[in-house]
């Protein structure tokens, strides 16, 4: 399934971007805001389950998630999948393809997603004319590397229950900061998504999540996972909750 922009979709002006009002994001200076508003070429509405970018593909665009959830993943020839990370509002999509010429992973919408679209060919002017935004782009790439380091540590050294606890605490904290988890709203993942992230079988994943539910850390419902005790999950995983208060976005 490919992303499709339905007719009648309105574009949010950068000056009215809802992400700018969130305390988690640093605001733009007036010159930065002017550049970004001209850098943006439109918006793309993507259905849940649609493929946003495919491994090996070339794209003329970069994207920033404005609304919704997505995930990055790689697959083996026999179809086995490894989910690398999850995408939320403010996250940049497609930078790897810009730097390396083609995508080294695929990106799929986990829920209905709205993307801000940027012309890849104009990225050079960001580095030449707006060094503060260029630093932000570097920060975003370094932050992604930092998250992948933590995920690799989890898959390589944490026990199954510690892996699951870390993942759900990590997703809950990130999603709460960008307004995705209002009261009673679950993390919209299936147990297969969790299994593909943790490198476990679906049977082992099911048993592990039941143990977390028995401890009243989570509750699994039809639409996903409700985190009941984020601090308890973090303590179980031996993971320090991220205390950073501000982060950039493009």
JSON list of C-alpha atoms in Angstrom, two decimals:
[
{"chain": "A", "resi": 1, "resn": "UNK", "atom": "CA", "xyz": [0.00, 0.00, 0.00]},
{"chain": "A", "resi": 2, "resn": "UNK", "atom": "CA", "xyz": [1.41, 3.42, -0.95]},
{"chain": "A", "resi": 3, "resn": "UNK", "atom": "CA", "xyz": [0.80, 6.76, 0.74]},
{"chain": "A", "resi": 4, "resn": "UNK", "atom": "CA", "xyz": [-1.85, 8.88, -0.91]},
{"chain": "A", "resi": 5, "resn": "UNK", "atom": "CA", "xyz": [-2.84, 12.49, -0.44]},
{"chain": "A", "resi": 6, "resn": "UNK", "atom": "CA", "xyz": [-6.62, 12.77, -0.66]},
{"chain": "A", "resi": 7, "resn": "UNK", "atom": "CA", "xyz": [-8.19, 15.81, -2.27]},
{"chain": "A", "resi": 8, "resn": "UNK", "atom": "CA", "xyz": [-9.24, 18.60, 0.05]},
{"chain": "A", "resi": 9, "resn": "UNK", "atom": "CA", "xyz": [-6.39, 18.16, 2.54]},
{"chain": "A", "resi": 10, "resn": "UNK", "atom": "CA", "xyz": [-5.49, 21.56, 3.96]},
{"chain": "A", "resi": 11, "resn": "UNK", "atom": "CA", "xyz": [-1.90, 22.52, 4.65]},
{"chain": "A", "resi": 12, "resn": "UNK", "atom": "CA", "xyz": [-0.95, 23.82, 8.08]},
{"chain": "A", "resi": 13, "resn": "UNK", "atom": "CA", "xyz": [1.12, 27.03, 7.81]},
{"chain": "A", "resi": 14, "resn": "UNK", "atom": "CA", "xyz": [4.41, 26.69, 9.65]},
{"chain": "A", "resi": 15, "resn": "UNK", "atom": "CA", "xyz": [3.48, 29.80, 11.65]},
{"chain": "A", "resi": 16, "resn": "UNK", "atom": "CA", "xyz": [0.49, 27.87, 13.01]},
{"chain": "A", "resi": 17, "resn": "UNK", "atom": "CA", "xyz": [2.22, 24.50, 13.47]},
{"chain": "A", "resi": 18, "resn": "UNK", "atom": "CA", "xyz": [0.79, 22.82, 16.59]},
{"chain": "A", "resi": 19, "resn": "UNK", "atom": "CA", "xyz": [4.21, 21.41, 17.47]},
{"chain": "A", "resi": 20, "resn": "UNK", "atom": "CA", "xyz": [5.52, 24.92, 18.13]},
{"chain": "A", "resi": 21, "resn": "UNK", "atom": "CA", "xyz": [3.18, 25.25, 21.13]},
{"chain": "A", "resi": 22, "resn": "UNK", "atom": "CA", "xyz": [4.50, 22.11, 22.80]},
{"chain": "A", "resi": 23, "resn": "UNK", "atom": "CA", "xyz": [7.05, 22.74, 25.57]},
{"chain": "A", "resi": 24, "resn": "UNK", "atom": "CA", "xyz": [9.08, 19.73, 24.40]},
{"chain": "A", "resi": 25, "resn": "UNK", "atom": "CA", "xyz": [10.22, 21.54, 21.22]},
{"chain": "A", "resi": 26, "resn": "UNK", "atom": "CA", "xyz": [12.43, 24.58, 20.89]},
{"chain": "A", "resi": 27, "resn": "UNK", "atom": "CA", "xyz": [10.88, 27.37, 18.84]},
{"chain": "A", "resi": 28, "resn": "UNK", "atom": "CA", "xyz": [12.31, 28.84, 15.65]},
{"chain": "A", "resi": 29, "resn": "UNK", "atom": "CA", "xyz": [13.75, 32.31, 15.37]},
{"chain": "A", "resi": 30, "resn": "UNK", "atom": "CA", "xyz": [11.89, 34.51, 12.83]},
{"chain": "A", "resi": 31, "resn": "UNK", "atom": "CA", "xyz": [14.51, 33.91, 10.06]},
{"chain": "A", "resi": 32, "resn": "UNK", "atom": "CA", "xyz": [14.43, 30.16, 10.74]},
{"chain": "A", "resi": 33, "resn": "UNK", "atom": "CA", "xyz": [10.65, 30.10, 10.61]},
{"chain": "A", "resi": 34, "resn": "UNK", "atom": "CA", "xyz": [10.69, 31.98, 7.32]},
{"chain": "A", "resi": 35, "resn": "UNK", "atom": "CA", "xyz": [13.15, 29.48, 5.83]},
{"chain": "A", "resi": 36, "resn": "UNK", "atom": "CA", "xyz": [11.24, 26.43, 7.03]},
{"chain": "A", "resi": 37, "resn": "UNK", "atom": "CA", "xyz": [7.94, 27.82, 5.75]},
{"chain": "A", "resi": 38, "resn": "UNK", "atom": "CA", "xyz": [9.47, 28.13, 2.26]},
{"chain": "A", "resi": 39, "resn": "UNK", "atom": "CA", "xyz": [11.34, 24.82, 2.57]},
{"chain": "A", "resi": 40, "resn": "UNK", "atom": "CA", "xyz": [8.03, 23.04, 3.14]},
{"chain": "A", "resi": 41, "resn": "UNK", "atom": "CA", "xyz": [6.20, 22.18, -0.09]},
{"chain": "A", "resi": 42, "resn": "UNK", "atom": "CA", "xyz": [3.02, 20.63, 1.29]},
{"chain": "A", "resi": 43, "resn": "UNK", "atom": "CA", "xyz": [1.56, 17.87, 3.41]},
{"chain": "A", "resi": 44, "resn": "UNK", "atom": "CA", "xyz": [0.91, 14.20, 2.84]},
{"chain": "A", "resi": 45, "resn": "UNK", "atom": "CA", "xyz": [-1.88, 12.23, 4.50]},
{"chain": "A", "resi": 46, "resn": "UNK", "atom": "CA", "xyz": [-1.02, 8.55, 4.94]},
{"chain": "A", "resi": 47, "resn": "UNK", "atom": "CA", "xyz": [-3.37, 5.73, 5.91]},
{"chain": "A", "resi": 48, "resn": "UNK", "atom": "CA", "xyz": [-2.55, 3.32, 8.71]},
{"chain": "A", "resi": 49, "resn": "UNK", "atom": "CA", "xyz": [-0.47, 0.45, 7.33]},
{"chain": "A", "resi": 50, "resn": "UNK", "atom": "CA", "xyz": [0.70, 2.38, 4.26]},
{"chain": "A", "resi": 51, "resn": "UNK", "atom": "CA", "xyz": [4.32, 2.27, 3.19]},
{"chain": "A", "resi": 52, "resn": "UNK", "atom": "CA", "xyz": [5.85, 5.74, 3.40]},
{"chain": "A", "resi": 53, "resn": "UNK", "atom": "CA", "xyz": [9.35, 4.88, 2.19]},
{"chain": "A", "resi": 54, "resn": "UNK", "atom": "CA", "xyz": [10.75, 1.57, 0.93]},
{"chain": "A", "resi": 55, "resn": "UNK", "atom": "CA", "xyz": [14.22, 0.18, 1.54]},
{"chain": "A", "resi": 56, "resn": "UNK", "atom": "CA", "xyz": [16.33, 0.70, -1.59]},
{"chain": "A", "resi": 57, "resn": "UNK", "atom": "CA", "xyz": [14.12, 3.48, -2.92]},
{"chain": "A", "resi": 58, "resn": "UNK", "atom": "CA", "xyz": [15.09, 7.02, -3.91]},
{"chain": "A", "resi": 59, "resn": "UNK", "atom": "CA", "xyz": [12.95, 9.93, -2.79]},
{"chain": "A", "resi": 60, "resn": "UNK", "atom": "CA", "xyz": [13.00, 13.57, -3.81]},
{"chain": "A", "resi": 61, "resn": "UNK", "atom": "CA", "xyz": [11.55, 14.54, -0.45]},
{"chain": "A", "resi": 62, "resn": "UNK", "atom": "CA", "xyz": [12.17, 14.66, 3.26]},
{"chain": "A", "resi": 63, "resn": "UNK", "atom": "CA", "xyz": [9.33, 14.50, 5.74]},
{"chain": "A", "resi": 64, "resn": "UNK", "atom": "CA", "xyz": [8.58, 15.57, 9.28]},
{"chain": "A", "resi": 65, "resn": "UNK", "atom": "CA", "xyz": [5.82, 13.77, 11.16]},
{"chain": "A", "resi": 66, "resn": "UNK", "atom": "CA", "xyz": [3.11, 16.29, 12.03]},
{"chain": "A", "resi": 67, "resn": "UNK", "atom": "CA", "xyz": [0.53, 13.85, 13.41]},
{"chain": "A", "resi": 68, "resn": "UNK", "atom": "CA", "xyz": [0.40, 10.13, 14.14]},
{"chain": "A", "resi": 69, "resn": "UNK", "atom": "CA", "xyz": [2.73, 7.15, 14.59]},
{"chain": "A", "resi": 70, "resn": "UNK", "atom": "CA", "xyz": [5.08, 5.30, 12.25]},
{"chain": "A", "resi": 71, "resn": "UNK", "atom": "CA", "xyz": [7.99, 2.90, 12.48]},
{"chain": "A", "resi": 72, "resn": "UNK", "atom": "CA", "xyz": [11.27, 2.15, 10.70]},
{"chain": "A", "resi": 73, "resn": "UNK", "atom": "CA", "xyz": [12.21, -1.43, 9.90]},
{"chain": "A", "resi": 74, "resn": "UNK", "atom": "CA", "xyz": [14.40, -3.79, 7.87]},
{"chain": "A", "resi": 75, "resn": "UNK", "atom": "CA", "xyz": [13.46, -7.20, 6.54]},
{"chain": "A", "resi": 76, "resn": "UNK", "atom": "CA", "xyz": [15.31, -10.36, 5.57]},
{"chain": "A", "resi": 77, "resn": "UNK", "atom": "CA", "xyz": [14.63, -12.19, 2.31]},
{"chain": "A", "resi": 78, "resn": "UNK", "atom": "CA", "xyz": [12.38, -14.69, 4.07]},
{"chain": "A", "resi": 79, "resn": "UNK", "atom": "CA", "xyz": [10.17, -11.90, 5.43]},
{"chain": "A", "resi": 80, "resn": "UNK", "atom": "CA", "xyz": [11.47, -11.72, 8.99]},
{"chain": "A", "resi": 81, "resn": "UNK", "atom": "CA", "xyz": [11.28, -8.13, 10.18]},
{"chain": "A", "resi": 82, "resn": "UNK", "atom": "CA", "xyz": [13.26, -6.08, 12.68]},
{"chain": "A", "resi": 83, "resn": "UNK", "atom": "CA", "xyz": [11.63, -2.85, 13.84]},
{"chain": "A", "resi": 84, "resn": "UNK", "atom": "CA", "xyz": [14.40, -0.32, 14.45]},
{"chain": "A", "resi": 85, "resn": "UNK", "atom": "CA", "xyz": [12.54, 2.61, 15.99]},
{"chain": "A", "resi": 86, "resn": "UNK", "atom": "CA", "xyz": [9.18, 4.37, 16.16]},
{"chain": "A", "resi": 87, "resn": "UNK", "atom": "CA", "xyz": [8.28, 7.73, 14.63]},
{"chain": "A", "resi": 88, "resn": "UNK", "atom": "CA", "xyz": [6.20, 10.40, 16.33]},
{"chain": "A", "resi": 89, "resn": "UNK", "atom": "CA", "xyz": [5.40, 14.11, 15.75]},
{"chain": "A", "resi": 90, "resn": "UNK", "atom": "CA", "xyz": [8.54, 16.16, 15.23]},
{"chain": "A", "resi": 91, "resn": "UNK", "atom": "CA", "xyz": [10.60, 13.23, 13.90]},
{"chain": "A", "resi": 92, "resn": "UNK", "atom": "CA", "xyz": [12.42, 13.56, 10.59]},
{"chain": "A", "resi": 93, "resn": "UNK", "atom": "CA", "xyz": [11.86, 10.88, 7.93]},
{"chain": "A", "resi": 94, "resn": "UNK", "atom": "CA", "xyz": [14.08, 10.18, 4.93]},
{"chain": "A", "resi": 95, "resn": "UNK", "atom": "CA", "xyz": [17.37, 11.84, 5.89]},
{"chain": "A", "resi": 96, "resn": "UNK", "atom": "CA", "xyz": [19.25, 8.58, 5.31]},
{"chain": "A", "resi": 97, "resn": "UNK", "atom": "CA", "xyz": [18.13, 8.49, 1.69]},
{"chain": "A", "resi": 98, "resn": "UNK", "atom": "CA", "xyz": [19.29, 12.08, 1.25]},
{"chain": "A", "resi": 99, "resn": "UNK", "atom": "CA", "xyz": [22.79, 11.36, 2.55]},
{"chain": "A", "resi": 100, "resn": "UNK", "atom": "CA", "xyz": [23.30, 7.84, 1.13]},
{"chain": "A", "resi": 101, "resn": "UNK", "atom": "CA", "xyz": [21.35, 8.12, -2.10]},
{"chain": "A", "resi": 102, "resn": "UNK", "atom": "CA", "xyz": [18.81, 5.44, -1.26]},
{"chain": "A", "resi": 103, "resn": "UNK", "atom": "CA", "xyz": [16.89, 4.31, 1.79]},
{"chain": "A", "resi": 104, "resn": "UNK", "atom": "CA", "xyz": [18.55, 1.64, 3.93]},
{"chain": "A", "resi": 105, "resn": "UNK", "atom": "CA", "xyz": [15.30, 0.83, 5.72]},
{"chain": "A", "resi": 106, "resn": "UNK", "atom": "CA", "xyz": [11.54, 1.04, 5.15]},
{"chain": "A", "resi": 107, "resn": "UNK", "atom": "CA", "xyz": [9.03, 3.29, 6.93]},
{"chain": "A", "resi": 108, "resn": "UNK", "atom": "CA", "xyz": [5.40, 2.33, 7.58]},
{"chain": "A", "resi": 109, "resn": "UNK", "atom": "CA", "xyz": [2.49, 4.23, 9.12]},
{"chain": "A", "resi": 110, "resn": "UNK", "atom": "CA", "xyz": [1.39, 2.68, 12.39]},
{"chain": "A", "resi": 111, "resn": "UNK", "atom": "CA", "xyz": [-1.68, 4.94, 12.56]},
{"chain": "A", "resi": 112, "resn": "UNK", "atom": "CA", "xyz": [-3.08, 7.57, 10.20]},
{"chain": "A", "resi": 113, "resn": "UNK", "atom": "CA", "xyz": [-0.16, 9.96, 9.71]},
{"chain": "A", "resi": 114, "resn": "UNK", "atom": "CA", "xyz": [0.20, 13.50, 8.43]},
{"chain": "A", "resi": 115, "resn": "UNK", "atom": "CA", "xyz": [3.63, 14.42, 7.07]},
{"chain": "A", "resi": 116, "resn": "UNK", "atom": "CA", "xyz": [5.13, 17.80, 6.27]},
{"chain": "A", "resi": 117, "resn": "UNK", "atom": "CA", "xyz": [6.89, 17.49, 2.91]},
{"chain": "A", "resi": 118, "resn": "UNK", "atom": "CA", "xyz": [10.24, 19.15, 2.14]},
{"chain": "A", "resi": 119, "resn": "UNK", "atom": "CA", "xyz": [12.16, 19.27, -1.13]},
{"chain": "A", "resi": 120, "resn": "UNK", "atom": "CA", "xyz": [15.39, 17.34, -0.64]},
{"chain": "A", "resi": 121, "resn": "UNK", "atom": "CA", "xyz": [17.25, 19.45, -3.20]},
{"chain": "A", "resi": 122, "resn": "UNK", "atom": "CA", "xyz": [16.95, 22.55, -1.01]},
{"chain": "A", "resi": 123, "resn": "UNK", "atom": "CA", "xyz": [18.59, 20.94, 2.00]},
{"chain": "A", "resi": 124, "resn": "UNK", "atom": "CA", "xyz": [21.98, 22.36, 1.03]},
{"chain": "A", "resi": 125, "resn": "UNK", "atom": "CA", "xyz": [20.76, 25.92, 1.63]},
{"chain": "A", "resi": 126, "resn": "UNK", "atom": "CA", "xyz": [19.90, 24.96, 5.21]},
{"chain": "A", "resi": 127, "resn": "UNK", "atom": "CA", "xyz": [23.59, 24.24, 5.85]},
{"chain": "A", "resi": 128, "resn": "UNK", "atom": "CA", "xyz": [24.89, 27.31, 4.03]},
{"chain": "A", "resi": 129, "resn": "UNK", "atom": "CA", "xyz": [22.39, 29.92, 5.28]},
{"chain": "A", "resi": 130, "resn": "UNK", "atom": "CA", "xyz": [21.09, 28.64, 8.64]},
{"chain": "A", "resi": 131, "resn": "UNK", "atom": "CA", "xyz": [23.85, 27.08, 10.76]},
{"chain": "A", "resi": 132, "resn": "UNK", "atom": "CA", "xyz": [21.57, 26.83, 13.80]},
{"chain": "A", "resi": 133, "resn": "UNK", "atom": "CA", "xyz": [19.12, 24.67, 11.81]},
{"chain": "A", "resi": 134, "resn": "UNK", "atom": "CA", "xyz": [22.06, 22.65, 10.46]},
{"chain": "A", "resi": 135, "resn": "UNK", "atom": "CA", "xyz": [23.10, 22.00, 14.05]},
{"chain": "A", "resi": 136, "resn": "UNK", "atom": "CA", "xyz": [19.50, 20.96, 14.82]},
{"chain": "A", "resi": 137, "resn": "UNK", "atom": "CA", "xyz": [19.66, 18.47, 11.96]},
{"chain": "A", "resi": 138, "resn": "UNK", "atom": "CA", "xyz": [22.91, 17.08, 13.36]},
{"chain": "A", "resi": 139, "resn": "UNK", "atom": "CA", "xyz": [21.31, 16.91, 16.81]},
{"chain": "A", "resi": 140, "resn": "UNK", "atom": "CA", "xyz": [18.38, 14.94, 15.41]},
{"chain": "A", "resi": 141, "resn": "UNK", "atom": "CA", "xyz": [20.73, 12.46, 13.72]},
{"chain": "A", "resi": 142, "resn": "UNK", "atom": "CA", "xyz": [22.83, 12.10, 16.89]},
{"chain": "A", "resi": 143, "resn": "UNK", "atom": "CA", "xyz": [19.70, 11.62, 19.00]},
{"chain": "A", "resi": 144, "resn": "UNK", "atom": "CA", "xyz": [18.51, 8.85, 16.68]},
{"chain": "A", "resi": 145, "resn": "UNK", "atom": "CA", "xyz": [21.93, 7.18, 17.06]},
{"chain": "A", "resi": 146, "resn": "UNK", "atom": "CA", "xyz": [21.61, 7.48, 20.84]},
{"chain": "A", "resi": 147, "resn": "UNK", "atom": "CA", "xyz": [18.20, 5.79, 20.78]},
{"chain": "A", "resi": 148, "resn": "UNK", "atom": "CA", "xyz": [19.50, 2.98, 18.57]},
{"chain": "A", "resi": 149, "resn": "UNK", "atom": "CA", "xyz": [22.37, 2.45, 21.01]},
{"chain": "A", "resi": 150, "resn": "UNK", "atom": "CA", "xyz": [19.85, 1.95, 23.79]},
{"chain": "A", "resi": 151, "resn": "UNK", "atom": "CA", "xyz": [17.75, -0.40, 21.66]},
{"chain": "A", "resi": 152, "resn": "UNK", "atom": "CA", "xyz": [20.82, -2.48, 20.76]},
{"chain": "A", "resi": 153, "resn": "UNK", "atom": "CA", "xyz": [21.78, -2.72, 24.44]},
{"chain": "A", "resi": 154, "resn": "UNK", "atom": "CA", "xyz": [18.25, -3.87, 25.20]},
{"chain": "A", "resi": 155, "resn": "UNK", "atom": "CA", "xyz": [18.12, -6.56, 22.51]},
{"chain": "A", "resi": 156, "resn": "UNK", "atom": "CA", "xyz": [21.66, -7.72, 23.25]},
{"chain": "A", "resi": 157, "resn": "UNK", "atom": "CA", "xyz": [21.76, -7.76, 27.05]},
{"chain": "A", "resi": 158, "resn": "UNK", "atom": "CA", "xyz": [18.38, -7.27, 28.71]},
{"chain": "A", "resi": 159, "resn": "UNK", "atom": "CA", "xyz": [16.19, -10.21, 29.60]},
{"chain": "A", "resi": 160, "resn": "UNK", "atom": "CA", "xyz": [12.89, -10.59, 27.77]},
{"chain": "A", "resi": 161, "resn": "UNK", "atom": "CA", "xyz": [10.86, -8.91, 30.50]},
{"chain": "A", "resi": 162, "resn": "UNK", "atom": "CA", "xyz": [13.43, -6.11, 30.81]},
{"chain": "A", "resi": 163, "resn": "UNK", "atom": "CA", "xyz": [13.33, -5.58, 27.02]},
{"chain": "A", "resi": 164, "resn": "UNK", "atom": "CA", "xyz": [9.55, -5.27, 27.02]},
{"chain": "A", "resi": 165, "resn": "UNK", "atom": "CA", "xyz": [9.57, -2.96, 30.05]},
{"chain": "A", "resi": 166, "resn": "UNK", "atom": "CA", "xyz": [12.18, -0.71, 28.45]},
{"chain": "A", "resi": 167, "resn": "UNK", "atom": "CA", "xyz": [10.35, -0.51, 25.13]},
{"chain": "A", "resi": 168, "resn": "UNK", "atom": "CA", "xyz": [6.99, 0.38, 26.63]},
{"chain": "A", "resi": 169, "resn": "UNK", "atom": "CA", "xyz": [8.46, 2.93, 29.07]},
{"chain": "A", "resi": 170, "resn": "UNK", "atom": "CA", "xyz": [10.44, 4.48, 26.20]},
{"chain": "A", "resi": 171, "resn": "UNK", "atom": "CA", "xyz": [7.42, 4.72, 23.89]},
{"chain": "A", "resi": 172, "resn": "UNK", "atom": "CA", "xyz": [5.16, 6.02, 26.64]},
{"chain": "A", "resi": 173, "resn": "UNK", "atom": "CA", "xyz": [7.54, 8.82, 27.61]},
{"chain": "A", "resi": 174, "resn": "UNK", "atom": "CA", "xyz": [8.16, 9.92, 24.02]},
{"chain": "A", "resi": 175, "resn": "UNK", "atom": "CA", "xyz": [4.49, 9.78, 23.07]},
{"chain": "A", "resi": 176, "resn": "UNK", "atom": "CA", "xyz": [3.33, 11.65, 26.17]},
{"chain": "A", "resi": 177, "resn": "UNK", "atom": "CA", "xyz": [5.71, 14.51, 25.43]},
{"chain": "A", "resi": 178, "resn": "UNK", "atom": "CA", "xyz": [4.23, 15.07, 21.97]},
{"chain": "A", "resi": 179, "resn": "UNK", "atom": "CA", "xyz": [0.58, 14.76, 23.00]},
{"chain": "A", "resi": 180, "resn": "UNK", "atom": "CA", "xyz": [-0.15, 11.34, 21.52]},
{"chain": "A", "resi": 181, "resn": "UNK", "atom": "CA", "xyz": [-1.30, 9.71, 24.75]},
{"chain": "A", "resi": 182, "resn": "UNK", "atom": "CA", "xyz": [-4.22, 11.59, 26.20]},
{"chain": "A", "resi": 183, "resn": "UNK", "atom": "CA", "xyz": [-6.01, 9.91, 29.09]},
{"chain": "A", "resi": 184, "resn": "UNK", "atom": "CA", "xyz": [-7.05, 6.38, 28.15]},
{"chain": "A", "resi": 185, "resn": "UNK", "atom": "CA", "xyz": [-5.30, 6.40, 24.75]},
{"chain": "A", "resi": 186, "resn": "UNK", "atom": "CA", "xyz": [-3.10, 3.31, 24.25]},
{"chain": "A", "resi": 187, "resn": "UNK", "atom": "CA", "xyz": [0.20, 2.91, 22.46]},
{"chain": "A", "resi": 188, "resn": "UNK", "atom": "CA", "xyz": [-1.14, 1.62, 19.09]},
{"chain": "A", "resi": 189, "resn": "UNK", "atom": "CA", "xyz": [1.09, -1.42, 18.70]},
{"chain": "A", "resi": 190, "resn": "UNK", "atom": "CA", "xyz": [0.19, -5.08, 18.30]},
{"chain": "A", "resi": 191, "resn": "UNK", "atom": "CA", "xyz": [2.05, -7.84, 20.09]},
{"chain": "A", "resi": 192, "resn": "UNK", "atom": "CA", "xyz": [3.62, -8.68, 16.71]},
{"chain": "A", "resi": 193, "resn": "UNK", "atom": "CA", "xyz": [5.10, -5.16, 16.57]},
{"chain": "A", "resi": 194, "resn": "UNK", "atom": "CA", "xyz": [6.54, -5.69, 20.04]},
{"chain": "A", "resi": 195, "resn": "UNK", "atom": "CA", "xyz": [7.95, -9.09, 19.06]},
{"chain": "A", "resi": 196, "resn": "UNK", "atom": "CA", "xyz": [9.55, -7.64, 15.92]},
{"chain": "A", "resi": 197, "resn": "UNK", "atom": "CA", "xyz": [11.11, -4.85, 17.97]},
{"chain": "A", "resi": 198, "resn": "UNK", "atom": "CA", "xyz": [12.43, -7.06, 20.77]},
{"chain": "A", "resi": 199, "resn": "UNK", "atom": "CA", "xyz": [13.68, -9.92, 18.59]},
{"chain": "A", "resi": 200, "resn": "UNK", "atom": "CA", "xyz": [11.41, -12.44, 20.35]},
{"chain": "A", "resi": 201, "resn": "UNK", "atom": "CA", "xyz": [8.90, -14.98, 19.10]},
{"chain": "A", "resi": 202, "resn": "UNK", "atom": "CA", "xyz": [5.25, -13.98, 19.31]},
{"chain": "A", "resi": 203, "resn": "UNK", "atom": "CA", "xyz": [4.65, -16.73, 21.90]},
{"chain": "A", "resi": 204, "resn": "UNK", "atom": "CA", "xyz": [7.50, -15.52, 24.11]},
{"chain": "A", "resi": 205, "resn": "UNK", "atom": "CA", "xyz": [6.33, -11.93, 23.69]},
{"chain": "A", "resi": 206, "resn": "UNK", "atom": "CA", "xyz": [2.78, -12.83, 24.75]},
{"chain": "A", "resi": 207, "resn": "UNK", "atom": "CA", "xyz": [4.03, -14.57, 27.90]},
{"chain": "A", "resi": 208, "resn": "UNK", "atom": "CA", "xyz": [6.33, -11.65, 28.72]},
{"chain": "A", "resi": 209, "resn": "UNK", "atom": "CA", "xyz": [3.60, -9.04, 28.34]},
{"chain": "A", "resi": 210, "resn": "UNK", "atom": "CA", "xyz": [1.31, -11.10, 30.55]},
{"chain": "A", "resi": 211, "resn": "UNK", "atom": "CA", "xyz": [3.94, -10.93, 33.30]},
{"chain": "A", "resi": 212, "resn": "UNK", "atom": "CA", "xyz": [4.03, -7.14, 33.03]},
{"chain": "A", "resi": 213, "resn": "UNK", "atom": "CA", "xyz": [0.24, -7.03, 33.18]},
{"chain": "A", "resi": 214, "resn": "UNK", "atom": "CA", "xyz": [0.21, -9.25, 36.28]},
{"chain": "A", "resi": 215, "resn": "UNK", "atom": "CA", "xyz": [2.46, -6.69, 37.98]},
{"chain": "A", "resi": 216, "resn": "UNK", "atom": "CA", "xyz": [-0.02, -3.95, 37.02]},
{"chain": "A", "resi": 217, "resn": "UNK", "atom": "CA", "xyz": [2.58, -2.16, 34.90]},
{"chain": "A", "resi": 218, "resn": "UNK", "atom": "CA", "xyz": [0.47, -2.35, 31.72]},
{"chain": "A", "resi": 219, "resn": "UNK", "atom": "CA", "xyz": [-2.93, -3.38, 30.43]},
{"chain": "A", "resi": 220, "resn": "UNK", "atom": "CA", "xyz": [-3.34, -4.80, 26.93]},
{"chain": "A", "resi": 221, "resn": "UNK", "atom": "CA", "xyz": [-6.51, -3.85, 25.07]},
{"chain": "A", "resi": 222, "resn": "UNK", "atom": "CA", "xyz": [-7.74, -4.38, 21.51]},
{"chain": "A", "resi": 223, "resn": "UNK", "atom": "CA", "xyz": [-6.26, -1.09, 20.26]},
{"chain": "A", "resi": 224, "resn": "UNK", "atom": "CA", "xyz": [-2.85, -1.45, 21.90]},
{"chain": "A", "resi": 225, "resn": "UNK", "atom": "CA", "xyz": [-1.11, -1.14, 25.24]},
{"chain": "A", "resi": 226, "resn": "UNK", "atom": "CA", "xyz": [-2.00, 1.11, 28.16]},
{"chain": "A", "resi": 227, "resn": "UNK", "atom": "CA", "xyz": [0.98, 1.93, 30.38]},
{"chain": "A", "resi": 228, "resn": "UNK", "atom": "CA", "xyz": [-0.16, 2.08, 34.01]},
{"chain": "A", "resi": 229, "resn": "UNK", "atom": "CA", "xyz": [3.22, 2.51, 35.72]},
{"chain": "A", "resi": 230, "resn": "UNK", "atom": "CA", "xyz": [5.92, 4.11, 33.56]},
{"chain": "A", "resi": 231, "resn": "UNK", "atom": "CA", "xyz": [8.35, 4.48, 36.47]},
{"chain": "A", "resi": 232, "resn": "UNK", "atom": "CA", "xyz": [7.88, 0.83, 37.44]},
{"chain": "A", "resi": 233, "resn": "UNK", "atom": "CA", "xyz": [8.68, -0.25, 33.88]},
{"chain": "A", "resi": 234, "resn": "UNK", "atom": "CA", "xyz": [11.76, 1.96, 33.77]},
{"chain": "A", "resi": 235, "resn": "UNK", "atom": "CA", "xyz": [13.02, 0.61, 37.10]},
{"chain": "A", "resi": 236, "resn": "UNK", "atom": "CA", "xyz": [12.48, -2.97, 35.98]},
{"chain": "A", "resi": 237, "resn": "UNK", "atom": "CA", "xyz": [14.46, -2.29, 32.79]},
{"chain": "A", "resi": 238, "resn": "UNK", "atom": "CA", "xyz": [17.20, -0.42, 34.70]},
{"chain": "A", "resi": 239, "resn": "UNK", "atom": "CA", "xyz": [16.62, 2.51, 32.38]},
{"chain": "A", "resi": 240, "resn": "UNK", "atom": "CA", "xyz": [16.79, 6.16, 33.42]},
{"chain": "A", "resi": 241, "resn": "UNK", "atom": "CA", "xyz": [13.87, 8.17, 32.08]},
{"chain": "A", "resi": 242, "resn": "UNK", "atom": "CA", "xyz": [15.02, 10.89, 29.70]},
{"chain": "A", "resi": 243, "resn": "UNK", "atom": "CA", "xyz": [15.09, 14.21, 31.55]},
{"chain": "A", "resi": 244, "resn": "UNK", "atom": "CA", "xyz": [15.80, 16.49, 28.57]},
{"chain": "A", "resi": 245, "resn": "UNK", "atom": "CA", "xyz": [13.22, 19.27, 28.40]},
{"chain": "A", "resi": 246, "resn": "UNK", "atom": "CA", "xyz": [13.75, 20.68, 24.87]},
{"chain": "A", "resi": 247, "resn": "UNK", "atom": "CA", "xyz": [14.52, 19.23, 21.47]},
{"chain": "A", "resi": 248, "resn": "UNK", "atom": "CA", "xyz": [14.63, 20.72, 17.97]},
{"chain": "A", "resi": 249, "resn": "UNK", "atom": "CA", "xyz": [12.59, 19.77, 14.92]},
{"chain": "A", "resi": 250, "resn": "UNK", "atom": "CA", "xyz": [12.63, 20.85, 11.31]}
]
